[in-house]
mmCIF file of C-alpha atoms and ligand atoms in Angstrom:
data_model
loop_
_atom_site.group_PDB
_atom_site.id
_atom_site.type_symbol
_atom_site.label_atom_id
_atom_site.label_comp_id
_atom_site.label_asym_id
_atom_site.label_seq_id
_atom_site.Cartn_x
_atom_site.Cartn_y
_atom_site.Cartn_z
ATOM 1 C CA MET A 1 -0.150 0.318 0.173
ATOM 2 C CA ALA A 2 1.278 3.243 -0.893
ATOM 3 C CA ALA A 3 0.841 5.749 1.796
ATOM 4 C CA GLN A 4 -1.269 9.056 1.968
ATOM 5 C CA LEU A 5 0.919 12.294 1.616
ATOM 6 C CA LEU A 6 0.873 14.788 4.267
ATOM 7 C CA ASP A 7 1.492 18.261 1.239
ATOM 8 C CA GLY A 8 2.808 20.980 3.424
ATOM 9 C CA LYS A 9 2.314 23.396 0.252
ATOM 10 C CA VAL A 10 -1.765 22.424 0.165
ATOM 11 C CA MET A 11 -1.937 22.755 3.813
ATOM 12 C CA SER A 12 0.270 25.962 3.732
ATOM 13 C CA ASP A 13 -1.700 27.881 1.372
ATOM 14 C CA ALA A 14 -5.343 27.538 2.882
ATOM 15 C CA LEU A 15 -3.762 28.609 6.603
ATOM 16 C CA ARG A 16 -1.833 31.197 4.548
ATOM 17 C CA ALA A 17 -4.963 32.250 3.151
ATOM 18 C CA GLU A 18 -6.627 32.629 5.947
ATOM 19 C CA ILE A 19 -3.549 34.530 8.038
ATOM 20 C CA ALA A 20 -4.263 37.042 5.013
ATOM 21 C CA GLN A 21 -7.781 37.347 5.624
ATOM 22 C CA LYS A 22 -6.752 37.764 9.254
ATOM 23 C CA VAL A 23 -3.910 40.033 8.703
ATOM 24 C CA ALA A 24 -6.331 42.189 6.337
ATOM 25 C CA ALA A 25 -8.896 42.591 9.118
ATOM 26 C CA LEU A 26 -6.036 43.968 11.444
ATOM 27 C CA LYS A 27 -4.826 46.436 9.437
ATOM 28 C CA GLU A 28 -8.160 48.062 9.314
ATOM 29 C CA LYS A 29 -7.570 48.474 13.178
ATOM 30 C CA GLY A 30 -4.933 49.930 12.010
ATOM 31 C CA VAL A 31 -2.381 47.174 12.930
ATOM 32 C CA THR A 32 -0.303 45.729 10.398
ATOM 33 C CA PRO A 33 2.025 42.785 11.829
ATOM 34 C CA GLY A 34 5.474 43.283 11.450
ATOM 35 C CA LEU A 35 8.038 40.549 11.421
ATOM 36 C CA ALA A 36 11.878 40.831 12.161
ATOM 37 C CA VAL A 37 14.204 38.511 11.386
ATOM 38 C CA ILE A 38 18.458 38.928 12.358
ATOM 39 C CA LEU A 39 20.199 37.124 10.003
ATOM 40 C CA VAL A 40 24.338 36.973 11.441
ATOM 41 C CA GLY A 41 26.710 35.792 9.570
ATOM 42 C CA GLU A 42 27.015 34.233 5.936
ATOM 43 C CA ASP A 43 25.078 30.239 6.272
ATOM 44 C CA PRO A 44 23.822 29.214 2.889
ATOM 45 C CA ALA A 45 20.986 27.494 4.384
ATOM 46 C CA SER A 46 20.344 30.460 6.153
ATOM 47 C CA GLN A 47 19.810 32.713 3.808
ATOM 48 C CA ILE A 48 17.860 30.345 2.041
ATOM 49 C CA TYR A 49 15.104 29.882 5.346
ATOM 50 C CA VAL A 50 15.620 33.482 5.682
ATOM 51 C CA ARG A 51 14.303 34.609 2.261
ATOM 52 C CA ASN A 52 11.129 32.589 1.844
ATOM 53 C CA LYS A 53 10.233 33.819 6.056
ATOM 54 C CA GLY A 54 9.947 36.662 4.044
ATOM 55 C CA ILE A 55 7.692 35.483 0.774
ATOM 56 C CA GLY A 56 5.576 34.220 3.713
ATOM 57 C CA CYS A 57 4.993 37.447 5.152
ATOM 58 C CA GLU A 58 4.655 39.459 1.975
ATOM 59 C CA GLN A 59 1.920 36.214 0.953
ATOM 60 C CA THR A 60 0.338 37.228 4.031
ATOM 61 C CA GLY A 61 0.526 40.922 4.125
ATOM 62 C CA MET A 62 2.772 41.450 7.095
ATOM 63 C CA HIS A 63 5.427 43.833 7.215
ATOM 64 C CA SER A 64 8.720 42.280 7.391
ATOM 65 C CA VAL A 65 12.170 43.537 8.012
ATOM 66 C CA THR A 66 15.401 41.117 7.523
ATOM 67 C CA ILE A 67 18.561 42.745 9.670
ATOM 68 C CA ARG A 68 21.606 41.623 7.939
ATOM 69 C CA MET A 69 25.061 41.676 10.842
ATOM 70 C CA PRO A 70 28.605 40.678 9.795
ATOM 71 C CA GLU A 71 29.679 37.700 10.734
ATOM 72 C CA GLU A 72 32.476 39.389 12.999
ATOM 73 C CA THR A 73 28.929 41.146 15.479
ATOM 74 C CA THR A 74 29.889 41.050 18.751
ATOM 75 C CA GLN A 75 26.834 39.745 21.443
ATOM 76 C CA GLN A 76 26.704 43.520 23.022
ATOM 77 C CA GLU A 77 25.665 44.087 19.163
ATOM 78 C CA LEU A 78 23.270 41.504 18.840
ATOM 79 C CA GLU A 79 21.739 41.580 21.853
ATOM 80 C CA GLY A 80 21.565 45.435 21.795
ATOM 81 C CA GLN A 81 19.825 45.044 18.290
ATOM 82 C CA ILE A 82 17.202 42.572 19.646
ATOM 83 C CA ARG A 83 16.827 45.432 22.276
ATOM 84 C CA ALA A 84 15.759 47.917 19.722
ATOM 85 C CA LEU A 85 13.206 45.305 17.876
ATOM 86 C CA ASN A 86 11.709 44.956 21.931
ATOM 87 C CA ASN A 87 10.559 48.481 21.865
ATOM 88 C CA ASP A 88 9.772 48.896 18.149
ATOM 89 C CA PRO A 89 6.462 49.027 17.776
ATOM 90 C CA ALA A 90 6.390 48.300 14.595
ATOM 91 C CA ILE A 91 7.472 44.942 14.947
ATOM 92 C CA HIS A 92 5.316 41.880 16.387
ATOM 93 C CA GLY A 93 7.690 39.398 15.999
ATOM 94 C CA ILE A 94 11.689 38.666 16.506
ATOM 95 C CA LEU A 95 13.492 35.623 15.370
ATOM 96 C CA VAL A 96 16.640 35.142 15.341
ATOM 97 C CA GLN A 97 18.304 33.217 12.923
ATOM 98 C CA LEU A 98 20.003 29.141 14.322
ATOM 99 C CA PRO A 99 22.387 28.246 14.093
ATOM 100 C CA LEU A 100 24.811 32.003 15.219
ATOM 101 C CA PRO A 101 28.498 32.173 15.057
ATOM 102 C CA ARG A 102 29.874 29.837 16.832
ATOM 103 C CA HIS A 103 31.259 33.054 19.004
ATOM 104 C CA LEU A 104 28.101 34.052 20.536
ATOM 105 C CA ASP A 105 25.783 32.578 22.829
ATOM 106 C CA GLU A 106 22.571 31.628 21.807
ATOM 107 C CA ALA A 107 20.498 31.038 24.677
ATOM 108 C CA ALA A 108 22.067 34.510 25.991
ATOM 109 C CA ALA A 109 21.028 35.974 22.846
ATOM 110 C CA LEU A 110 17.725 34.290 22.922
ATOM 111 C CA ALA A 111 16.795 35.482 26.310
ATOM 112 C CA VAL A 112 16.795 38.994 25.470
ATOM 113 C CA ILE A 113 14.004 38.228 22.928
ATOM 114 C CA VAL A 114 10.598 39.919 25.290
ATOM 115 C CA PRO A 115 8.774 36.469 25.352
ATOM 116 C CA GLU A 116 5.705 38.261 23.628
ATOM 117 C CA LYS A 117 7.425 38.922 21.002
ATOM 118 C CA ASP A 118 9.112 35.563 20.291
ATOM 119 C CA VAL A 119 7.248 34.012 17.566
ATOM 120 C CA ASP A 120 10.010 31.299 17.738
ATOM 121 C CA GLY A 121 8.929 29.831 21.268
ATOM 122 C CA PHE A 122 12.229 29.595 22.452
ATOM 123 C CA HIS A 123 12.213 31.977 25.371
ATOM 124 C CA VAL A 124 12.171 29.594 28.983
ATOM 125 C CA GLN A 125 9.049 31.438 29.418
ATOM 126 C CA ASN A 126 7.426 29.744 26.567
ATOM 127 C CA ALA A 127 8.938 26.566 26.658
ATOM 128 C CA GLY A 128 8.111 26.560 30.362
ATOM 129 C CA LYS A 129 4.577 27.473 29.331
ATOM 130 C CA LEU A 130 4.120 24.669 26.517
ATOM 131 C CA LEU A 131 5.354 22.287 29.565
ATOM 132 C CA ASN A 132 3.173 23.050 32.284
ATOM 133 C CA GLY A 133 0.301 23.257 29.507
ATOM 134 C CA LEU A 134 -0.426 27.095 29.590
ATOM 135 C CA ASN A 135 -1.086 29.445 26.770
ATOM 136 C CA GLY A 136 2.477 30.583 25.221
ATOM 137 C CA VAL A 137 3.768 30.706 21.560
ATOM 138 C CA VAL A 138 4.663 27.287 20.939
ATOM 139 C CA ALA A 139 8.129 26.648 18.591
ATOM 140 C CA CYS A 140 6.949 26.814 15.023
ATOM 141 C CA THR A 141 7.939 23.017 14.089
ATOM 142 C CA PRO A 142 6.565 20.924 16.359
ATOM 143 C CA LYS A 143 3.062 23.383 15.744
ATOM 144 C CA GLY A 144 3.593 22.587 11.990
ATOM 145 C CA ALA A 145 3.679 18.977 12.536
ATOM 146 C CA LEU A 146 1.154 18.344 15.027
ATOM 147 C CA GLU A 147 -0.918 19.944 12.600
ATOM 148 C CA MET A 148 -0.302 17.746 10.299
ATOM 149 C CA ILE A 149 -0.550 15.195 12.247
ATOM 150 C CA ARG A 150 -4.235 16.380 12.644
ATOM 151 C CA ARG A 151 -5.128 16.919 9.164
ATOM 152 C CA THR A 152 -4.637 12.763 8.704
ATOM 153 C CA GLY A 153 -8.260 12.607 10.912
ATOM 154 C CA VAL A 154 -6.962 9.995 12.724
ATOM 155 C CA SER A 155 -7.838 9.936 16.607
ATOM 156 C CA LEU A 156 -4.720 10.605 18.983
ATOM 157 C CA SER A 157 -6.082 9.425 22.211
ATOM 158 C CA GLY A 158 -4.520 6.387 23.392
ATOM 159 C CA LYS A 159 -1.778 5.938 20.295
ATOM 160 C CA GLU A 160 1.933 5.208 21.137
ATOM 161 C CA ALA A 161 4.076 8.157 19.355
ATOM 162 C CA VAL A 162 7.434 8.113 19.193
ATOM 163 C CA VAL A 163 9.860 11.062 18.621
ATOM 164 C CA VAL A 164 13.426 10.604 17.212
ATOM 165 C CA GLY A 165 15.513 13.865 18.171
ATOM 166 C CA ARG A 166 15.743 15.456 21.818
ATOM 167 C CA SER A 167 16.403 19.038 20.557
ATOM 168 C CA ASN A 168 14.711 21.993 22.344
ATOM 169 C CA ILE A 169 13.340 23.077 19.186
ATOM 170 C CA VAL A 170 11.436 19.945 17.626
ATOM 171 C CA GLY A 171 12.012 16.837 19.638
ATOM 172 C CA LYS A 172 11.203 18.021 23.545
ATOM 173 C CA PRO A 173 8.038 20.197 22.747
ATOM 174 C CA MET A 174 6.623 17.714 19.716
ATOM 175 C CA ALA A 175 6.427 15.026 23.059
ATOM 176 C CA VAL A 176 5.166 18.046 25.121
ATOM 177 C CA LEU A 177 2.604 18.154 22.572
ATOM 178 C CA LEU A 178 1.720 14.815 21.277
ATOM 179 C CA LEU A 179 1.436 13.925 25.439
ATOM 180 C CA GLN A 180 -0.982 16.596 24.966
ATOM 181 C CA GLU A 181 -3.127 14.818 22.309
ATOM 182 C CA ASN A 182 -3.273 12.227 24.609
ATOM 183 C CA CYS A 183 -0.548 9.890 23.032
ATOM 184 C CA THR A 184 1.664 7.885 25.206
ATOM 185 C CA VAL A 185 4.791 9.490 24.071
ATOM 186 C CA THR A 186 8.793 7.664 23.877
ATOM 187 C CA VAL A 187 11.360 9.963 23.211
ATOM 188 C CA CYS A 188 14.126 8.459 21.642
ATOM 189 C CA HIS A 189 17.969 9.876 20.750
ATOM 190 C CA SER A 190 21.860 8.978 19.611
ATOM 191 C CA ARG A 191 21.950 7.115 22.645
ATOM 192 C CA THR A 192 18.756 5.058 22.662
ATOM 193 C CA ALA A 193 19.500 0.812 22.710
ATOM 194 C CA ASP A 194 17.600 -1.016 19.665
ATOM 195 C CA LEU A 195 16.028 2.379 18.253
ATOM 196 C CA ALA A 196 14.151 0.218 15.768
ATOM 197 C CA ALA A 197 12.461 -1.370 18.298
ATOM 198 C CA HIS A 198 10.539 2.279 19.629
ATOM 199 C CA THR A 199 10.142 3.066 16.386
ATOM 200 C CA ARG A 200 7.885 -0.052 15.218
ATOM 201 C CA ARG A 201 5.990 0.205 18.057
ATOM 202 C CA ALA A 202 4.721 3.785 16.542
ATOM 203 C CA ASP A 203 1.275 4.799 15.575
ATOM 204 C CA VAL A 204 3.259 8.213 15.143
ATOM 205 C CA LEU A 205 6.248 8.803 15.023
ATOM 206 C CA VAL A 206 8.633 11.939 14.206
ATOM 207 C CA ALA A 207 11.657 11.546 12.401
ATOM 208 C CA ALA A 208 13.896 14.584 13.945
ATOM 209 C CA VAL A 209 17.455 13.730 13.959
ATOM 210 C CA GLY A 210 19.518 15.200 11.147
ATOM 211 C CA LYS A 211 20.328 12.593 9.346
ATOM 212 C CA ALA A 212 19.785 11.086 5.544
ATOM 213 C CA LYS A 213 17.411 8.960 5.092
ATOM 214 C CA PHE A 214 18.284 7.068 8.948
ATOM 215 C CA ILE A 215 14.463 6.226 9.634
ATOM 216 C CA THR A 216 14.231 3.297 6.846
ATOM 217 C CA ALA A 217 11.423 0.842 5.663
ATOM 218 C CA ASP A 218 11.985 -1.942 8.660
ATOM 219 C CA MET A 219 11.532 0.653 11.488
ATOM 220 C CA VAL A 220 7.837 1.547 10.237
ATOM 221 C CA LYS A 221 4.855 -0.313 11.840
ATOM 222 C CA PRO A 222 2.535 -1.072 8.971
ATOM 223 C CA GLY A 223 -0.709 1.864 9.184
ATOM 224 C CA ALA A 224 1.545 4.910 10.570
ATOM 225 C CA ILE A 225 1.284 8.416 10.630
ATOM 226 C CA VAL A 226 5.175 9.324 9.556
ATOM 227 C CA ILE A 227 6.414 12.791 9.787
ATOM 228 C CA ASP A 228 9.310 13.783 8.557
ATOM 229 C CA VAL A 229 11.328 16.692 9.990
ATOM 230 C CA GLY A 230 14.752 16.678 8.507
ATOM 231 C CA ILE A 231 16.542 18.595 6.332
ATOM 232 C CA ASN A 232 19.540 17.213 4.879
ATOM 233 C CA ARG A 233 21.712 18.299 1.752
ATOM 234 C CA VAL A 234 23.092 15.299 0.197
ATOM 235 C CA ASP A 235 25.159 15.790 -4.071
ATOM 236 C CA GLY A 236 22.928 18.967 -4.363
ATOM 237 C CA LYS A 237 19.667 17.336 -3.008
ATOM 238 C CA VAL A 238 17.431 18.381 -0.228
ATOM 239 C CA VAL A 239 16.154 14.981 1.433
ATOM 240 C CA GLY A 240 14.610 14.167 4.987
ATOM 241 C CA ASP A 241 14.933 11.481 7.761
ATOM 242 C CA VAL A 242 13.187 9.364 6.338
ATOM 243 C CA ASP A 243 13.710 7.044 3.312
ATOM 244 C CA PHE A 244 10.834 8.473 1.829
ATOM 245 C CA GLU A 245 10.444 5.856 -1.137
ATOM 246 C CA ASN A 246 10.428 2.867 0.745
ATOM 247 C CA VAL A 247 8.802 4.339 4.147
ATOM 248 C CA LYS A 248 5.898 5.032 1.542
ATOM 249 C CA GLU A 249 5.190 1.432 0.958
ATOM 250 C CA VAL A 250 4.856 0.931 4.754
ATOM 251 C CA ALA A 251 3.199 3.961 6.417
ATOM 252 C CA ALA A 252 -0.786 5.140 6.313
ATOM 253 C CA TRP A 253 0.889 8.638 5.856
ATOM 254 C CA ILE A 254 3.829 10.444 5.368
ATOM 255 C CA THR A 255 5.183 14.286 4.756
ATOM 256 C CA PRO A 256 7.356 14.808 1.971
ATOM 257 C CA VAL A 257 11.077 16.501 2.120
ATOM 258 C CA PRO A 258 11.068 19.438 0.616
ATOM 259 C CA GLY A 259 7.454 20.334 0.677
ATOM 260 C CA GLY A 260 6.511 18.967 3.807
ATOM 261 C CA VAL A 261 7.534 19.952 7.489
ATOM 262 C CA GLY A 262 10.013 22.672 6.594
ATOM 263 C CA ARG A 263 6.962 24.787 4.531
ATOM 264 C CA MET A 264 4.515 24.394 7.592
ATOM 265 C CA THR A 265 7.241 25.850 10.164
ATOM 266 C CA ILE A 266 7.318 28.955 8.083
ATOM 267 C CA THR A 267 2.918 29.162 7.923
ATOM 268 C CA MET A 268 3.064 28.516 11.886
ATOM 269 C CA LEU A 269 5.993 31.405 11.949
ATOM 270 C CA LEU A 270 3.354 33.478 10.264
ATOM 271 C CA GLN A 271 0.459 32.697 12.676
ATOM 272 C CA ASN A 272 2.310 33.328 15.659
ATOM 273 C CA THR A 273 3.175 36.245 13.792
ATOM 274 C CA LEU A 274 -0.186 37.159 13.565
ATOM 275 C CA GLU A 275 -1.241 36.649 17.187
ATOM 276 C CA ALA A 276 1.754 38.189 18.610
ATOM 277 C CA ALA A 277 0.213 41.702 17.052
ATOM 278 C CA GLU A 278 -3.647 40.389 17.693
ATOM 279 C CA ARG A 279 -2.730 40.268 21.646
ATOM 280 C CA THR A 280 -0.994 44.057 21.323
ATOM 281 C CA LEU A 281 -5.136 45.060 20.700
ATOM 282 C CA ALA A 282 -6.754 42.457 23.045
HETATM 283 N N1 GUN B 301 17.362 27.701 12.498
HETATM 284 C C1 GUN B 301 16.541 26.548 11.995
HETATM 285 N N2 GUN B 301 15.344 26.058 11.655
HETATM 286 C C2 GUN B 301 14.715 27.405 12.763
HETATM 287 C C3 GUN B 301 13.700 28.003 13.427
HETATM 288 O O1 GUN B 301 12.766 27.330 13.147
HETATM 289 N N3 GUN B 301 14.135 29.181 14.049
HETATM 290 C C4 GUN B 301 14.914 29.586 13.717
HETATM 291 N N4 GUN B 301 15.111 30.631 14.908
HETATM 292 N N5 GUN B 301 16.195 29.463 13.499
HETATM 293 C C5 GUN B 301 16.373 28.061 12.734
#
């Protein structure tokens, strides 16, 4: 059986049309949602992500600015820029593109963003709210992945969910979101013994490992929902963490790479920015 495709582009187009309508309504009230992206250095992958974020803002009628800072930017300069954006009323969302050059302290920089403008959901206050089941900003990639899982229409309560990867950005918040959906959640990582024994139990399998085609067909339960968060470059081609061609013959639902979770991540960023702007009127 070939799996049904969870198409991030189709889902994003529909969601972005809804976001654009809400942006237009907010503009009528005198507020144009504004996103500022800070890009330090010349990382080629980051340049592409940042460009796509700008395109998303344009599509939905939001105001966006990209602040490009040189590779040799100091911590003080970066934090000064963030503080200026914290105080800029035209900006509702601030995103510091990661990874930062190695001499910069990522955690310290993210902590400077006021939590209300932290549209990435990376600030400890937002991460803590998620863990405690309180309303806060949810990180874009796991939020988008959950939206894709929901759109299968499969009831999640009581299902086995396995998340491969334990990053603060994806794995941990993904696990918490699936727990909130009443899944039984297992988080696997590089030290997990017998990874395949876990993944084969998964009704919902989320791969966020950063290794090309790492999840093979023999690791997947027939009929599973497989969500591929990976973006790996192999011989000039972008591939996910899942061996798509073979896994699609086993799974019931699968996300492609590209055109899957990545597209939804940016859509969730637009949604978080819209909501941040709406909160200023509340
Ligand atoms: N780098 C790769 N993904 C992301 C993301 O979602 N947010 C930020 N800020 N940087 C990233």
